[in-house]
Structure formats: C-alpha cells, structure tokens
Amino acid sequence: MAWLREGVPFIVHKGTGVLNEQGYRRSTMKWQEEIQWAASNANGKNAKATMYWATIDACAYFIWQERNTRVFQQKQRSHEQITMLIIQEVACQSNLSLKLASRMRELNFP
C-alpha cells in the first residue's frame, strides 16, 4: 500500500489542488497525518466533510487505477488527466446527494 500512502497526499494537494478548491488550505501531509487531520477536521455528516471524503475516495481510486494501468498495460496518464477524472467523479457523486450538490454550488465547482 506504499503507492496509496505516497500517492494520495501528492495527488490531492500538489497534483490536483482539488481540496484547495474546497477551501482546505494547508500543506501536504504524510498519509498517517492526513488520517489524523481528517479524524478531527472532516468528521460528521455535514456537506464539507462528505465532500472531503468523496474527494479522498476518488483520489485513492484513480491512483490505484493509474498504478495498475502503468504496471499491467505500460500506459500512463498525466496529472492533469487524473485531476479531471477526480473532479468529474466528485461532481458525479454530488449529483446523487442534495447536500453535496449544494456544497458544489457554494464552491462554484465545475
């Protein structure tokens, strides 16, 4: 799971800036620090916490997918392409939830 520990903080904060767009302005953290931060700052069932976890889920999924594509198919996508996939996934998930859709409108998210 090293690919996940190394990949998620990089993709979320440096590679995509998706969480910055959601109002989370902070530096990149190691995976364990990210989990500790999330436990105290992105807990509950409010829209902001739900969007945070939807973003983390999408990042983990697309990092895993990219890793497998590189290993098994010897293909790769750019950070920009992965970023767009993450944004599209969060946007699709927001269409399934009223509170996420409302949060997306607040953020003027694509």
Coordinates of C-alpha atoms in Angstrom, one line a residue:
M1 CA 0.0 0.0 0.0
A2 CA 3.0 2.3 -0.3
W3 CA 1.6 3.6 -3.6
L4 CA -1.5 4.8 -1.7
R5 CA 0.4 6.4 1.2
E6 CA 2.7 8.2 -1.2
G7 CA 0.1 9.0 -3.9
V8 CA -2.9 10.4 -2.1
P9 CA -1.3 13.4 -0.4
F10 CA 0.6 14.2 -3.5
I11 CA -2.3 14.0 -5.9
V12 CA -4.8 15.7 -3.6
H13 CA -2.5 18.7 -2.6
K14 CA 0.2 19.1 -5.1
G15 CA -1.0 17.3 -8.2
T16 CA -4.6 18.4 -8.3
G17 CA -5.3 21.0 -5.7
V18 CA -8.9 19.6 -5.5
L19 CA -9.1 20.1 -1.7
N20 CA -7.7 23.6 -2.1
E21 CA -10.7 24.4 -4.3
Q22 CA -12.9 23.1 -1.5
G23 CA -11.4 25.6 1.0
Y24 CA -8.8 23.3 2.7
R25 CA -5.7 25.5 2.7
R26 CA -2.9 23.5 4.2
S27 CA 0.4 21.9 3.3
T28 CA 0.9 18.3 2.1
M29 CA 0.9 15.7 4.8
K30 CA 2.0 12.2 5.1
W31 CA -0.8 9.6 4.9
Q32 CA -0.9 9.0 8.7
E33 CA -1.0 12.7 9.3
E34 CA -3.8 13.1 6.7
I35 CA -5.9 10.5 8.5
Q36 CA -5.4 12.1 11.9
W37 CA -6.2 15.5 10.4
A38 CA -9.4 14.1 8.8
A39 CA -10.5 12.4 12.0
S40 CA -10.5 15.8 13.8
N41 CA -11.4 18.2 11.0
A42 CA -13.6 16.3 8.5
N43 CA -15.8 14.3 10.7
G44 CA -19.6 14.2 10.9
K45 CA -22.1 14.1 8.1
N46 CA -22.0 17.8 7.0
A47 CA -21.5 18.6 3.4
K48 CA -17.9 19.8 3.8
A49 CA -16.9 16.5 5.5
T50 CA -18.8 14.5 2.9
M51 CA -17.1 16.3 0.0
Y52 CA -13.7 15.8 1.7
W53 CA -14.2 12.1 1.9
A54 CA -15.7 11.8 -1.6
T55 CA -12.5 13.6 -2.9
I56 CA -10.2 11.3 -0.9
D57 CA -12.1 8.2 -2.2
A58 CA -11.8 9.4 -5.8
C59 CA -8.1 10.2 -5.3
A60 CA -7.4 6.7 -3.9
Y61 CA -9.4 5.0 -6.6
F62 CA -7.8 6.9 -9.5
I63 CA -4.3 6.5 -8.0
W64 CA -4.9 2.7 -7.7
Q65 CA -6.3 2.6 -11.2
E66 CA -3.3 4.6 -12.6
R67 CA -0.8 2.3 -10.7
N68 CA -2.4 -0.8 -12.2
T69 CA -2.5 0.7 -15.7
R70 CA 1.2 1.5 -15.5
V71 CA 2.1 -1.9 -14.1
F72 CA -0.1 -4.1 -16.3
Q73 CA -0.6 -2.1 -19.5
Q74 CA 2.6 0.0 -19.6
K75 CA 0.4 3.1 -20.2
Q76 CA 0.1 6.3 -18.1
R77 CA -1.9 9.5 -17.9
S78 CA -0.8 12.9 -17.0
H79 CA -1.5 14.6 -13.6
E80 CA -3.9 16.8 -15.4
Q81 CA -5.9 13.9 -16.8
I82 CA -6.1 12.3 -13.4
T83 CA -7.1 15.6 -11.9
M84 CA -10.0 15.9 -14.4
L85 CA -11.1 12.3 -13.6
I86 CA -11.1 13.1 -9.8
I87 CA -13.1 16.3 -10.4
Q88 CA -15.6 14.5 -12.7
E89 CA -16.1 11.7 -10.1
V90 CA -16.7 14.2 -7.3
A91 CA -19.1 16.1 -9.5
C92 CA -21.0 12.9 -10.4
Q93 CA -21.2 11.9 -6.8
S94 CA -22.6 15.3 -5.9
N95 CA -25.5 14.8 -8.3
L96 CA -26.5 11.8 -6.1
S97 CA -26.6 13.9 -2.9
L98 CA -28.5 17.1 -2.2
K99 CA -26.1 18.2 0.4
L100 CA -23.1 17.6 -1.9
A101 CA -24.9 19.4 -4.8
S102 CA -25.5 22.4 -2.6
R103 CA -21.8 22.4 -1.5
M104 CA -20.7 22.2 -5.1
R105 CA -22.8 25.2 -6.0
E106 CA -21.3 27.1 -3.0
L107 CA -17.8 26.4 -4.2
N108 CA -18.7 27.1 -7.9
F109 CA -17.2 23.7 -8.7
P110 CA -17.2 22.6 -12.3

